[in-house]
Amino acid sequence: MEDQEIITKFNGIFSTVLKKDNIALTPTTTAADVEGWDSLTHMMLIDNIEKQFAVKFKLMEVMKFNNVGDMVACVKKKLG
């Protein structure tokens, strides 16, 4: 799966969790760039991403996520 395919799916997940229709994520997008992306919604996003892609993140992986690109790279690695 290509990075852009993953980001497209992330856009849907973020739109649903954050209840916003105008989300356009890029690999460099951080929580500071998206209104409503706080620590609680971050965990909801992680949960939804795990379900959507049928993957499971380790705590240390989640703690190292600095931006959407880091999340995409981790999903891509887990999908093989």
Tab-separated table of C-alpha atoms in Angstrom:
chain	number	residue	atom	x	y	z
A	1	MET	CA	0.000	0.000	0.000
A	2	GLU	CA	1.361	3.413	-0.963
A	3	ASP	CA	1.749	6.319	1.451
A	4	GLN	CA	-0.933	8.379	-0.290
A	5	GLU	CA	-3.455	5.515	-0.028
A	6	ILE	CA	-2.813	5.328	3.717
A	7	ILE	CA	-3.115	9.106	4.104
A	8	THR	CA	-6.418	9.036	2.193
A	9	LYS	CA	-7.759	6.467	4.660
A	10	PHE	CA	-6.356	8.535	7.542
A	11	ASN	CA	-8.292	11.550	6.228
A	12	GLY	CA	-11.520	9.576	6.592
A	13	ILE	CA	-10.615	8.380	10.076
A	14	PHE	CA	-9.612	11.871	11.227
A	15	SER	CA	-12.791	13.378	9.735
A	16	THR	CA	-14.939	10.858	11.604
A	17	VAL	CA	-13.143	11.089	14.966
A	18	LEU	CA	-12.714	14.877	14.925
A	19	LYS	CA	-16.117	15.486	13.298
A	20	LYS	CA	-14.589	17.744	10.624
A	21	ASP	CA	-15.099	17.484	6.874
A	22	ASN	CA	-12.228	19.657	5.675
A	23	ILE	CA	-9.251	17.619	6.865
A	24	ALA	CA	-6.370	17.366	4.398
A	25	LEU	CA	-3.478	15.558	6.027
A	26	THR	CA	0.092	15.542	4.753
A	27	PRO	CA	3.089	13.586	6.067
A	28	THR	CA	4.214	16.674	8.011
A	29	THR	CA	0.834	17.340	9.679
A	30	THR	CA	1.057	17.391	13.489
A	31	ALA	CA	-1.537	17.634	16.240
A	32	ALA	CA	-0.780	21.359	16.489
A	33	ASP	CA	-1.958	21.743	12.872
A	34	VAL	CA	-5.390	20.171	13.397
A	35	GLU	CA	-8.026	21.748	15.609
A	36	GLY	CA	-9.424	19.222	18.060
A	37	TRP	CA	-6.495	16.789	17.867
A	38	ASP	CA	-5.595	16.503	21.543
A	39	SER	CA	-4.400	13.658	23.750
A	40	LEU	CA	-7.839	12.069	24.069
A	41	THR	CA	-8.676	12.232	20.366
A	42	HIS	CA	-5.143	11.010	19.612
A	43	MET	CA	-5.908	7.734	21.376
A	44	MET	CA	-9.251	7.512	19.550
A	45	LEU	CA	-7.418	8.060	16.257
A	46	ILE	CA	-4.884	5.352	17.118
A	47	ASP	CA	-7.702	2.919	17.991
A	48	ASN	CA	-9.517	3.629	14.722
A	49	ILE	CA	-6.330	3.328	12.667
A	50	GLU	CA	-5.559	-0.032	14.289
A	51	LYS	CA	-9.052	-1.283	13.425
A	52	GLN	CA	-9.045	0.101	9.861
A	53	PHE	CA	-5.687	-1.431	8.982
A	54	ALA	CA	-5.915	-4.522	11.241
A	55	VAL	CA	-2.652	-3.645	12.996
A	56	LYS	CA	-1.646	-3.185	16.621
A	57	PHE	CA	0.763	-0.460	17.738
A	58	LYS	CA	3.121	-0.875	20.669
A	59	LEU	CA	3.160	1.909	23.251
A	60	MET	CA	6.703	2.914	22.301
A	61	GLU	CA	5.668	3.234	18.652
A	62	VAL	CA	2.773	5.523	19.550
A	63	MET	CA	5.023	7.635	21.754
A	64	LYS	CA	7.422	8.165	18.821
A	65	PHE	CA	4.728	9.493	16.467
A	66	ASN	CA	5.646	13.123	15.780
A	67	ASN	CA	3.487	13.607	12.710
A	68	VAL	CA	1.205	11.838	10.250
A	69	GLY	CA	4.222	10.644	8.255
A	70	ASP	CA	5.497	8.699	11.268
A	71	MET	CA	2.089	7.056	11.637
A	72	VAL	CA	1.971	6.195	7.929
A	73	ALA	CA	5.475	4.699	8.042
A	74	CYS	CA	4.538	2.515	11.017
A	75	VAL	CA	1.331	1.276	9.368
A	76	LYS	CA	3.202	0.591	6.134
A	77	LYS	CA	5.890	-1.366	8.002
A	78	LYS	CA	3.266	-3.474	9.804
A	79	LEU	CA	1.431	-4.221	6.565
A	80	GLY	CA	4.712	-5.484	5.142
